[in-house]
Amino acid sequence: MAALAAAGLAAPQARASAGTSAPGRACSGYVGLTFDDGPTPGNTPALLSALRIAGLRATMFNVGQNVEAYPDLTREQVAAGMWIGDHSWDHPHMTQLTAEQQDAQISRTQDVIARVTGATPRLFRPPYLETDDGLRAVELRHGLTEINADVDSQDWNNATADQIAAKARQLRSGDVILMHDWPANTIQAIPRIAADLRERGLCAGRISPVTGRAVAPGNTCAAAYRTIAARDGAFRGEVVVTNTGTTPLDGWRVTLALPAGVRISALWNGVATGTTGTVTVTGTRHNSAIGPGRSTAFGLTGTGDGTVAGATCADPSGDTLARARTAGRVEDLGDSVRYTWPGITFEGRFQGTGVGIELNDTANDYDVQIDGAAPVTLRTPGRTTHWVTGLGGGVHTVRLVKRTESPWTPGEFGGFVAAPGGRVLAPPAARTRQIEFIGDSWTAGYGNMSTSRDCSASGGINPNSNADQTFGALTARALNADHQLTAWSGMGMVRNYNGSSPGTDFRTYYDRTLQAAGTAAWQPPKTWRPQVVVVGLGINDFSTPLNPGEPWADTAALAADFRAAYLDFLAKLRLRYGPGTSIVLTYPTMSGTRWRISSSRSSGSATARATDGCRRSTTTTTPSGSTCSAATGIRRCTTTGFWQARSAASSGRCPCGGDGPAVLVAFQDGRNPPQEPSSAALIT
């Protein structure tokens, strides 16, 4: 740094962040303007200029080979506030290609756009609007949403500017219009399109990858880089970030494309994700907010000639998890999240008279709560924005819960959107307490709302299931805790229900983000450190007799594998969450029973008290150590350190690690050697 300072490359004084001004007018609805086939020299700059003058934003469905040939034009599109979509590599008739050729067309374009802009597209428009189920399957593998058009401008068919503007007048809120980058008549029509939209109270919006419909766009910003000084293989530069929108910018995200040989050594007034290649920079708490038309800046020093291939800016408030909070396992795609585990919950805050909920899910049911009122259930909502309107003005809360299981079919949530005139606010803060519930159907809520064992007459399993009314969800709410339900009906520790799906078990999928819908491992964020993990597995391992051909000779062999797998699984949990997390093991043999484990350190004994309503109350004391009495009681196993509550079924046998399914294991407090728990209350 001393050498940099001597060369005049040291960090300058921080520039003060800009103030704010009054927000722009509200829109009564949004439409999606789209332009295909770019970028192209001559045409793209003229199109961007016309859109800027008209105050419009649009989605550019770019052809991959054009992006590769004209990367600067692509970055100009982003800098102008446009969104980028995938339009294939060289514009073939996609439905006439093999699946492998389709995949190559899409993947090459995805890669080059990501390399040039730092962002991977979420939208795909098939050339000539030709599509079929096979192509849509390829798109899905790339996480793309297919966008066709509600209105075809016919600009590709030599339509006049008047005819193009007339077509645009057919747009209604949420609609998408097809236009192109290259026709001169399209550029001439843009001022008339803008005037018509203003007259009808419509604004140009972004296209949601969740619903495929036009929604509020978020704000716009621009990033401009300059090299201040460069000498002897070192440089100092500055990036100016400007709010080019009409409302305050609550945060910004700049993507820098650094050529080979350029490395960032230090950066101030921003937070960077890396030092080479594609680097993302976000603001600090002092300069994240920028008023309309105002600017802030961050600086950097590094090695190399100081060249930056591109600098683009985006408003991160469009990210789903910037507008909603969840403690659940989700695949974060930026402008949407996907998930499969039951009970996933999203919470948000908004100001105004209504809120929209962007969903793409044909498999699951959801509950929606506003301001803590009674929930409204959405049955398999499909691809939609569900609106709750007619609320009183002011600040409101919204809560969305996935009621059902869908191990093979992810749901997708695109966030909360405010009704016209309103605003989505920062989501509520995370709760201090955290609990993870691990298990099977008892934990997931399989059919838990049914009044009989046969629910076929009342709609089947899903309408009678509600993960938000499971013992885990109810316990978490009673304790004001964030929670996860990591549960899958029918799964066991080593054997699934009736021996189904041999070769897999609960442990196969526990580490995954999307259960059977993807193999990517879930990486627990630093913010997820549950104080308690409750494990309820074992029902399916033992609830049905062994079938011919299963790998266990008898129940004793199954129990031995069960014990070993259970202890390995507990060791994994301990490694993941550390010694500060209490692990509680439950089993529904004791369903309806409250167990309270208490002890006296001075006497070296412990007491298990079981109370089954008003019918009976028993108290048994057993010595601490490696021996058990023949009666029901608890004890600590010297080899595992677990305090175990034993049922009468295990009388006379006391193997360390439990006695098959008929065992309840209390807390292990994580100290070495484990100490007797002072108290624990477990409800199975």
XYZ file of C-alpha atoms in Angstrom:
684
model
C 0.000 0.000 0.000
C 2.906 2.352 0.691
C 4.112 1.860 -2.872
C 0.628 2.558 -4.175
C 0.447 5.736 -2.120
C 3.818 6.865 -3.413
C 2.592 6.307 -6.952
C -0.512 8.373 -6.291
C -2.752 5.280 -6.284
C -3.906 5.295 -2.657
C -7.585 5.439 -1.741
C -9.227 8.871 -2.001
C -11.620 10.287 0.561
C -15.055 8.639 0.476
C -17.675 10.468 -1.530
C -20.824 11.227 0.454
C -23.859 9.254 -0.549
C -26.578 11.120 -2.361
C -29.827 12.248 -0.854
C -33.341 11.372 -1.950
C -36.224 13.116 -3.629
C -39.946 12.511 -4.008
C -40.883 9.267 -5.765
C -42.422 9.249 -9.218
C -46.058 8.656 -10.058
C -47.639 5.274 -9.464
C -48.677 2.936 -12.265
C -51.996 1.123 -12.479
C -50.393 -1.829 -14.291
C -47.352 -3.067 -16.196
C -46.658 -4.431 -19.667
C -43.638 -6.267 -21.042
C -41.941 -4.676 -24.053
C -39.609 -7.163 -25.768
C -37.152 -6.864 -28.651
C -35.653 -9.932 -30.336
C -32.539 -10.714 -32.393
C -30.032 -8.175 -31.037
C -27.608 -6.812 -30.412
C -26.665 -5.424 -33.835
C -24.450 -2.438 -34.747
C -26.398 0.654 -35.746
C -29.790 -0.751 -34.767
C -29.222 -1.414 -31.054
C -27.788 2.046 -30.190
C -30.699 3.750 -31.973
C -33.216 1.518 -30.199
C -31.659 2.190 -26.785
C -31.646 5.920 -27.458
C -35.346 5.879 -28.378
C -36.225 3.882 -25.258
C -34.204 6.211 -23.004
C -35.895 9.310 -24.416
C -39.315 7.697 -23.958
C -38.489 6.578 -20.403
C -39.133 2.925 -21.223
C -37.420 -0.296 -20.155
C -37.632 -3.540 -22.075
C -36.453 -7.141 -22.249
C -33.911 -7.860 -24.977
C -34.048 -11.454 -26.228
C -30.535 -11.666 -27.616
C -29.049 -14.157 -30.069
C -25.945 -15.768 -28.601
C -23.655 -15.327 -31.603
C -24.508 -11.605 -31.650
C -23.639 -11.264 -27.963
C -20.295 -12.925 -28.616
C -19.630 -10.634 -31.594
C -20.801 -7.410 -29.903
C -20.242 -7.700 -26.136
C -20.036 -3.912 -25.664
C -23.516 -3.480 -27.163
C -24.852 -6.101 -24.766
C -23.360 -4.241 -21.822
C -24.887 -1.026 -23.187
C -28.286 -2.720 -23.086
C -27.795 -3.563 -19.408
C -26.422 -0.114 -18.593
C -29.568 1.401 -20.134
C -31.716 -0.557 -17.657
C -32.797 -3.338 -19.990
C -33.181 -7.004 -19.067
C -31.514 -9.730 -21.119
C -33.159 -12.974 -22.252
C -31.981 -16.006 -24.243
C -33.105 -16.278 -27.892
C -30.927 -19.266 -28.944
C -27.439 -19.202 -30.439
C -28.184 -18.612 -34.134
C -32.003 -18.471 -34.426
C -32.848 -21.944 -35.819
C -36.200 -23.692 -35.912
C -35.736 -25.258 -32.468
C -38.483 -27.857 -32.757
C -36.678 -29.372 -35.739
C -33.524 -30.035 -33.701
C -32.625 -32.971 -31.490
C -32.684 -32.503 -27.724
C -28.880 -32.369 -27.721
C -28.855 -29.652 -30.387
C -31.512 -27.683 -28.512
C -29.440 -27.936 -25.352
C -26.363 -26.628 -27.175
C -28.309 -23.668 -28.616
C -29.506 -22.666 -25.157
C -26.414 -23.453 -23.085
C -23.993 -21.613 -25.401
C -26.171 -18.525 -25.258
C -26.585 -18.739 -21.476
C -22.828 -19.000 -21.059
C -21.892 -16.067 -23.276
C -24.516 -13.751 -21.772
C -23.357 -14.663 -18.251
C -19.731 -14.071 -19.251
C -20.467 -10.669 -20.798
C -22.995 -9.291 -18.305
C -22.295 -11.239 -15.116
C -25.902 -12.465 -14.958
C -27.453 -15.649 -16.325
C -30.820 -15.204 -18.104
C -33.989 -16.645 -16.603
C -36.181 -16.081 -19.685
C -36.128 -17.840 -23.056
C -38.019 -16.967 -26.207
C -38.024 -19.676 -28.886
C -37.234 -18.372 -32.389
C -40.346 -17.958 -34.528
C -42.335 -18.663 -31.288
C -42.123 -22.360 -32.223
C -42.214 -24.665 -29.219
C -43.303 -28.076 -27.975
C -43.072 -30.221 -24.847
C -39.609 -31.500 -25.750
C -38.166 -28.016 -26.053
C -39.841 -26.883 -22.830
C -38.209 -29.821 -21.038
C -34.779 -28.625 -22.216
C -35.585 -25.080 -21.107
C -36.604 -26.360 -17.679
C -33.261 -28.094 -17.222
C -31.612 -24.700 -17.636
C -33.992 -23.022 -15.190
C -35.593 -20.968 -17.972
C -39.154 -19.730 -18.302
C -40.493 -19.696 -21.859
C -41.908 -16.335 -22.945
C -44.031 -16.109 -26.074
C -46.276 -13.084 -26.658
C -49.791 -11.865 -25.954
C -49.482 -9.348 -28.794
C -47.426 -9.730 -31.991
C -46.491 -6.304 -33.378
C -45.886 -7.798 -36.851
C -42.852 -5.527 -37.184
C -40.996 -8.486 -38.672
C -43.644 -8.518 -41.436
C -43.009 -4.922 -42.598
C -45.706 -3.367 -40.396
C -45.688 0.431 -40.452
C -44.982 2.521 -37.358
C -48.707 3.306 -37.123
C -49.601 -0.376 -37.319
C -47.022 -1.285 -34.650
C -48.367 1.430 -32.322
C -51.918 0.200 -32.937
C -50.898 -3.330 -31.959
C -49.337 -1.999 -28.748
C -52.685 -0.397 -27.855
C -54.033 -3.946 -27.444
C -51.799 -4.502 -24.420
C -53.445 -5.007 -21.034
C -51.771 -5.137 -17.636
C -49.410 -8.108 -17.451
C -49.273 -8.617 -21.240
C -46.109 -9.057 -23.313
C -45.609 -7.688 -26.848
C -43.221 -9.103 -29.465
C -41.011 -6.603 -31.309
C -37.554 -6.760 -32.859
C -34.205 -5.014 -32.605
C -33.730 -4.354 -36.321
C -36.842 -2.790 -38.018
C -36.593 1.001 -38.451
C -40.396 1.306 -38.147
C -40.249 -0.169 -34.631
C -37.927 2.609 -33.440
C -40.254 5.198 -35.015
C -43.218 3.694 -33.162
C -41.653 3.909 -29.688
C -42.697 7.523 -28.870
C -46.311 6.692 -29.775
C -46.209 3.476 -27.722
C -44.920 5.433 -24.710
C -47.610 8.109 -25.057
C -50.379 5.519 -25.278
C -49.159 3.664 -22.202
C -49.038 6.900 -20.184
C -52.553 7.802 -21.293
C -53.841 4.440 -20.052
C -51.867 4.489 -16.768
C -49.601 1.606 -17.805
C -45.851 1.374 -17.331
C -43.142 -0.768 -18.867
C -42.232 -3.571 -16.455
C -39.992 -6.589 -16.134
C -41.225 -10.072 -17.009
C -41.429 -12.322 -13.985
C -39.700 -15.696 -14.506
C -42.212 -17.170 -12.070
C -45.459 -16.116 -13.752
C -44.274 -15.102 -17.234
C -46.259 -11.881 -16.801
C -45.151 -8.247 -16.611
C -44.713 -6.885 -13.097
C -43.259 -3.802 -11.403
C -39.679 -3.353 -12.597
C -37.784 -2.165 -9.556
C -35.434 0.777 -9.900
C -32.666 1.448 -12.411
C -29.076 2.392 -11.907
C -25.955 2.861 -13.994
C -22.288 2.205 -13.277
C -19.405 4.080 -14.916
C -15.776 3.043 -14.379
C -12.690 5.192 -14.931
C -8.992 4.575 -14.348
C -7.628 7.409 -12.237
C -3.982 6.392 -12.418
C -1.907 3.464 -13.682
C 1.806 2.945 -13.208
C 4.305 0.073 -13.011
C 1.668 -2.646 -13.208
C -0.607 -1.097 -10.565
C -3.717 1.028 -10.931
C -6.330 2.991 -9.030
C -9.868 3.322 -10.331
C -13.324 4.556 -9.418
C -16.848 3.393 -10.190
C -19.632 5.971 -10.043
C -23.081 4.485 -9.340
C -26.062 6.608 -10.387
C -29.737 6.149 -9.621
C -31.274 6.608 -13.068
C -34.794 5.854 -11.838
C -37.527 8.047 -10.438
C -37.741 6.561 -6.937
C -35.142 6.141 -4.166
C -32.725 3.257 -4.595
C -32.433 1.277 -1.355
C -29.459 -0.745 -2.578
C -27.307 -1.406 -5.624
C -25.220 -4.208 -7.114
C -22.439 -3.532 -9.626
C -20.896 -6.286 -11.766
C -17.353 -5.685 -12.989
C -15.895 -7.715 -15.871
C -12.122 -7.817 -15.325
C -9.897 -8.990 -18.193
C -7.187 -11.594 -17.682
C -4.230 -10.112 -15.804
C -6.285 -7.583 -13.832
C -6.734 -8.247 -10.111
C -8.317 -6.121 -7.386
C -6.031 -5.601 -4.375
C -8.241 -3.337 -2.258
C -11.705 -1.818 -2.459
C -13.456 0.826 -0.359
C -17.040 2.080 -0.013
C -18.249 -1.292 -1.288
C -18.207 -5.014 -0.583
C -16.767 -7.284 -3.298
C -17.325 -11.006 -3.902
C -13.944 -11.662 -5.522
C -10.817 -10.161 -7.033
C -10.617 -11.486 -10.620
C -12.921 -12.316 -13.517
C -16.533 -11.353 -12.834
C -16.686 -9.419 -9.554
C -19.882 -8.289 -7.831
C -19.816 -5.218 -5.581
C -22.611 -4.081 -3.271
C -22.931 -0.944 -1.201
C -22.166 -0.427 2.457
C -24.695 0.801 4.996
C -23.367 4.323 4.394
C -23.880 4.503 0.621
C -26.447 1.854 -0.374
C -29.312 4.366 -0.534
C -29.254 6.763 -3.488
C -31.905 9.336 -4.345
C -33.308 9.715 -7.883
C -30.738 11.315 -10.156
C -28.048 11.184 -7.471
C -24.785 9.253 -7.353
C -22.294 7.594 -5.053
C -18.969 5.918 -5.765
C -16.577 3.227 -4.677
C -12.880 2.964 -5.362
C -10.440 0.174 -5.996
C -6.752 -0.495 -6.441
C -5.173 -3.460 -8.132
C -2.543 -4.974 -10.337
C -2.612 -4.867 -14.131
C -3.227 -2.075 -16.598
C -6.478 -0.943 -14.972
C -8.713 -1.985 -17.850
C -12.259 -3.016 -16.932
C -14.182 -4.678 -19.754
C -17.561 -3.651 -18.377
C -19.399 -2.254 -15.378
C -23.143 -2.818 -15.021
C -25.523 -1.917 -12.212
C -28.708 -3.587 -10.968
C -31.239 -2.961 -8.224
C -31.031 -5.964 -5.857
C -34.465 -5.219 -4.450
C -35.740 -7.308 -7.359
C -34.199 -10.335 -5.669
C -36.879 -12.424 -4.017
C -35.051 -12.777 -0.722
C -34.612 -9.018 -0.526
C -38.410 -8.722 -0.334
C -39.247 -11.825 1.700
C -37.609 -13.763 4.513
C -37.393 -17.515 4.929
C -35.564 -19.892 7.230
C -36.235 -22.809 4.890
C -34.084 -24.628 2.392
C -34.428 -22.896 -0.972
C -32.575 -22.726 -4.271
C -31.972 -19.002 -4.690
C -32.263 -17.947 -8.344
C -32.188 -14.228 -7.578
C -35.571 -13.142 -8.892
C -37.219 -16.336 -7.616
C -36.566 -19.266 -5.300
C -37.413 -22.966 -5.671
C -38.071 -25.479 -2.909
C -39.560 -28.905 -2.138
C -39.434 -29.461 1.647
C -42.783 -29.111 3.472
C -43.631 -26.100 5.587
C -41.414 -23.619 3.724
C -42.495 -20.178 4.967
C -41.987 -16.708 3.477
C -42.686 -13.564 5.478
C -42.859 -10.001 4.229
C -44.032 -6.452 4.929
C -45.700 -3.991 2.617
C -47.319 -0.588 2.637
C -50.575 0.046 0.838
C -53.958 -1.475 0.153
C -52.897 -4.816 -1.315
C -50.169 -7.309 -2.064
C -49.493 -9.809 -4.832
C -47.818 -13.190 -4.346
C -45.929 -14.567 -7.367
C -46.190 -18.358 -7.558
C -45.466 -21.095 -10.077
C -46.694 -24.351 -8.565
C -49.198 -26.900 -9.828
C -48.387 -29.493 -7.142
C -48.729 -27.821 -3.730
C -51.245 -26.042 -1.536
C -50.425 -22.859 0.380
C -51.802 -20.803 3.239
C -51.721 -16.991 3.050
C -52.011 -14.824 6.166
C -52.320 -11.053 6.272
C -51.581 -9.291 9.567
C -51.855 -12.580 11.454
C -55.519 -13.114 10.537
C -57.051 -16.505 9.700
C -55.228 -18.022 6.699
C -56.700 -18.393 3.222
C -55.760 -21.590 1.402
C -54.572 -21.618 -2.218
C -55.078 -25.016 -3.865
C -52.375 -25.796 -6.476
C -52.305 -22.169 -7.672
C -50.298 -22.781 -10.862
C -48.457 -19.899 -12.546
C -50.067 -16.777 -11.180
C -49.871 -13.643 -9.106
C -52.378 -14.096 -6.290
C -53.688 -10.724 -5.136
C -55.005 -9.721 -1.736
C -56.655 -6.311 -2.062
C -59.075 -4.005 -0.283
C -56.888 -3.575 2.795
C -56.717 -0.403 4.789
C -53.763 1.861 4.135
C -50.650 1.552 6.236
C -48.074 -1.146 6.914
C -49.122 -4.808 6.754
C -47.486 -8.209 7.160
C -47.904 -11.182 4.833
C -47.030 -14.823 5.484
C -46.993 -17.608 2.872
C -46.666 -21.276 3.926
C -46.326 -24.403 1.773
C -48.778 -26.855 3.339
C -47.911 -29.995 1.410
C -45.083 -32.296 0.348
C -43.584 -32.381 -3.156
C -40.245 -34.237 -3.088
C -40.085 -34.576 -6.886
C -41.702 -31.297 -7.954
C -40.293 -27.935 -6.835
C -42.536 -24.998 -6.136
C -41.361 -21.551 -7.187
C -41.930 -18.232 -5.412
C -41.157 -14.905 -7.058
C -41.708 -12.640 -4.093
C -44.289 -10.185 -2.864
C -45.372 -7.224 -5.025
C -47.290 -4.209 -3.807
C -50.597 -3.063 -5.225
C -50.500 0.179 -7.266
C -49.515 3.076 -5.040
C -47.963 0.774 -2.447
C -44.484 -0.434 -1.668
C -42.854 -3.662 -0.512
C -40.832 -2.949 2.620
C -37.840 -4.689 4.134
C -38.881 -8.113 5.468
C -39.213 -8.765 9.206
C -36.063 -9.566 11.146
C -35.048 -13.141 11.829
C -36.104 -14.608 15.152
C -33.490 -15.340 17.778
C -34.666 -18.910 18.374
C -34.242 -21.590 15.702
C -35.418 -25.226 15.645
C -34.995 -27.898 12.991
C -37.493 -30.782 12.936
C -36.259 -33.882 11.096
C -38.593 -36.775 10.400
C -41.200 -38.569 8.337
C -44.976 -38.257 7.917
C -45.496 -37.381 11.599
C -43.221 -34.379 11.141
C -44.380 -33.461 7.615
C -48.097 -33.455 8.474
C -49.179 -36.216 6.089
C -53.008 -36.231 6.278
C -52.904 -34.573 9.686
C -56.102 -32.572 9.112
C -58.235 -35.614 8.275
C -60.847 -36.757 10.785
C -60.498 -40.395 9.673
C -57.790 -42.749 8.444
C -59.408 -42.838 4.999
C -59.505 -39.325 3.531
C -60.372 -40.328 -0.044
C -63.920 -39.035 0.421
C -62.636 -35.612 1.520
C -60.275 -34.893 -1.373
C -57.280 -37.127 -0.724
C -53.985 -36.568 1.024
C -52.971 -33.035 0.018
C -56.216 -31.233 0.960
C -56.017 -32.990 4.325
C -52.361 -32.175 4.980
C -51.033 -28.996 6.545
C -47.395 -28.696 7.528
C -48.236 -25.448 9.314
C -50.337 -27.405 11.838
C -47.738 -30.054 12.670
C -46.271 -30.396 16.146
C -43.087 -28.769 14.853
C -44.777 -25.681 13.422
C -47.001 -25.282 16.482
C -44.044 -25.654 18.846
C -42.001 -23.102 16.885
C -44.820 -20.556 16.986
C -45.355 -21.114 20.702
C -41.665 -20.437 21.281
C -41.479 -17.596 18.704
C -38.812 -19.530 16.809
C -37.862 -19.839 13.162
C -37.994 -23.457 12.056
C -37.417 -25.986 9.306
C -39.428 -29.135 8.651
C -36.892 -31.435 7.031
C -39.299 -34.331 6.625
C -40.409 -36.879 4.029
C -43.351 -39.227 4.493
C -42.549 -42.927 4.149
C -38.809 -42.499 4.591
C -36.785 -44.308 7.241
C -33.281 -44.193 8.589
C -32.236 -47.374 6.733
C -35.547 -48.852 5.480
C -38.508 -47.048 3.975
C -42.148 -47.948 4.504
C -42.760 -51.599 3.548
C -39.280 -51.778 2.028
C -40.084 -49.304 -0.749
C -37.429 -47.520 -2.839
C -34.604 -49.917 -1.922
C -31.155 -48.388 -2.066
C -32.357 -45.021 -0.761
C -33.493 -43.780 2.630
C -33.916 -40.477 4.445
C -30.164 -39.995 4.676
C -29.929 -40.063 0.848
C -31.820 -36.804 0.631
C -31.225 -35.022 3.934
C -28.333 -32.909 2.639
C -30.145 -31.794 -0.522
C -31.800 -28.482 -1.238
C -34.508 -29.985 -3.478
C -34.914 -33.564 -2.221
C -35.496 -35.813 -5.289
C -35.764 -32.851 -7.702
C -32.041 -32.105 -7.659
C -28.790 -33.414 -6.248
C -27.222 -30.106 -5.171
C -26.280 -30.056 -1.510
C -27.820 -27.427 0.719
C -25.231 -25.151 2.270
C -26.508 -23.934 5.646
C -26.081 -20.162 5.774
C -24.186 -18.657 8.680
C -27.503 -17.298 9.941
C -28.920 -20.827 10.407
C -27.615 -22.263 13.684
C -30.561 -23.933 15.451
C -30.329 -24.197 19.201
C -32.400 -27.405 19.044
C -32.669 -30.180 16.438
C -35.540 -32.644 16.897
C -35.173 -36.010 15.149
C -38.158 -38.310 14.667
C -37.133 -41.226 12.456
C -37.701 -44.958 12.824
C -41.408 -45.521 12.246
C -41.014 -46.681 8.670
C -37.975 -48.827 9.417
C -39.987 -51.133 11.697
C -43.716 -50.565 11.079
C -44.071 -53.342 8.464
C -42.685 -56.912 8.340
C -39.579 -57.580 6.300
C -40.306 -58.717 2.737
C -38.508 -61.491 0.847
C -35.436 -60.120 -0.891
C -34.750 -57.307 1.552
C -31.123 -57.151 2.745
C -31.827 -58.027 6.402
C -32.142 -61.626 7.559
C -34.368 -60.664 10.491
C -35.480 -57.735 12.622
C -32.389 -58.003 14.808
C -30.174 -57.401 11.775
C -32.346 -54.454 10.756
C -32.135 -53.035 14.277
C -28.347 -53.319 14.237
C -28.115 -51.372 10.971
C -30.656 -48.879 12.309
C -28.575 -48.210 15.443
C -25.356 -47.741 13.498
C -26.972 -45.435 10.940
C -28.732 -43.424 13.636
C -25.493 -42.809 15.535
C -23.706 -41.816 12.308
C -26.541 -39.425 11.478
C -26.329 -37.859 14.934
C -22.582 -37.462 14.509
C -23.233 -35.629 11.225
C -25.661 -33.265 12.938
C -23.187 -32.632 15.734
C -20.456 -31.860 13.201
C -22.749 -29.545 11.234
C -24.168 -27.535 14.122
C -21.509 -27.853 16.808
C -21.627 -28.543 20.529
C -24.001 -25.694 21.328
C -26.992 -27.347 19.646
C -29.190 -29.679 21.712
C -30.362 -32.768 19.848
C -33.723 -34.234 20.852
C -34.765 -37.665 19.595
C -38.438 -38.629 19.572
C -40.557 -41.595 18.599
C -44.386 -41.766 18.293
C -44.676 -45.002 20.316
C -45.056 -42.448 23.079
C -47.516 -40.306 21.154
C -49.768 -38.362 23.495
C -47.281 -38.693 26.340
C -45.305 -35.856 27.887
C -41.880 -36.932 29.090
C -39.959 -34.774 31.497
C -36.369 -35.743 32.191
C -34.956 -34.323 35.411
C -32.042 -35.264 37.576
C -30.030 -34.665 40.693
C -26.333 -34.284 40.031
C -25.514 -35.015 43.678
C -27.369 -38.304 43.739
C -26.209 -39.463 40.321
C -29.721 -40.548 39.440
C -32.363 -39.425 37.002
C -36.133 -39.597 36.859
C -38.503 -40.114 33.922
C -42.078 -39.057 34.451
C -44.733 -40.041 31.936
C -48.207 -38.564 32.126
C -50.885 -39.772 29.728
C -53.698 -37.273 30.265
C -55.484 -38.079 33.535
C -55.290 -41.821 33.160
C -51.984 -42.671 34.755
C -48.857 -41.186 36.226
C -45.702 -43.163 36.867
C -42.306 -42.190 38.154
C -39.263 -44.454 37.946
C -35.711 -43.800 39.034
C -32.705 -45.675 37.671
C -29.025 -45.191 38.415
C -26.836 -43.316 35.960
C -24.377 -45.516 34.111
C -24.356 -48.454 31.774
C -26.935 -50.674 33.445
C -30.719 -50.580 33.281
C -33.503 -51.845 35.458
C -36.088 -54.222 34.052
C -38.769 -51.613 34.561
C -39.492 -48.607 32.408
C -37.031 -45.808 33.128
C -34.133 -43.794 31.802
C -30.378 -44.090 31.971
C -27.249 -42.747 30.358
C -25.267 -45.034 28.084
C -21.583 -44.710 28.854
C -20.492 -45.282 25.245
C -22.822 -42.766 23.568
C -23.528 -40.301 26.344
C -27.245 -40.227 25.507
C -29.893 -40.122 28.182
C -32.451 -42.715 27.166
C -36.062 -43.174 28.201
C -37.009 -46.830 27.795
C -40.405 -48.390 27.341
C -41.516 -51.683 28.810
C -40.938 -53.287 25.413
C -37.203 -52.950 25.972
C -37.173 -54.462 29.450
C -34.258 -56.730 30.087
C -32.261 -55.386 27.131
C -30.165 -52.263 27.324
C -27.850 -51.940 24.303
C -26.127 -48.598 23.997
C -27.629 -46.396 21.323
C -31.203 -47.458 22.020
C -33.366 -50.514 21.587
C -34.784 -50.223 18.087
C -37.853 -48.092 17.677
C -39.102 -48.286 21.256
C -36.776 -45.678 22.682
C -36.857 -41.979 23.433
C -33.494 -40.277 23.706
C -33.226 -36.988 25.564
C -30.729 -34.143 25.200
C -27.057 -34.518 24.585
C -25.624 -31.209 25.711
C -22.421 -31.457 23.688
C -19.889 -31.397 26.513
C -17.205 -34.068 26.607
C -17.810 -36.233 28.474
C -21.575 -35.577 28.232
C -23.121 -34.428 31.454
C -26.479 -35.276 32.891
C -29.127 -32.867 31.486
C -30.550 -30.515 34.054
C -33.984 -30.595 32.436
C -35.750 -31.301 29.162
C -39.379 -31.425 28.094
C -40.252 -33.526 25.070
C -43.636 -33.918 23.388
C -43.849 -36.762 20.881
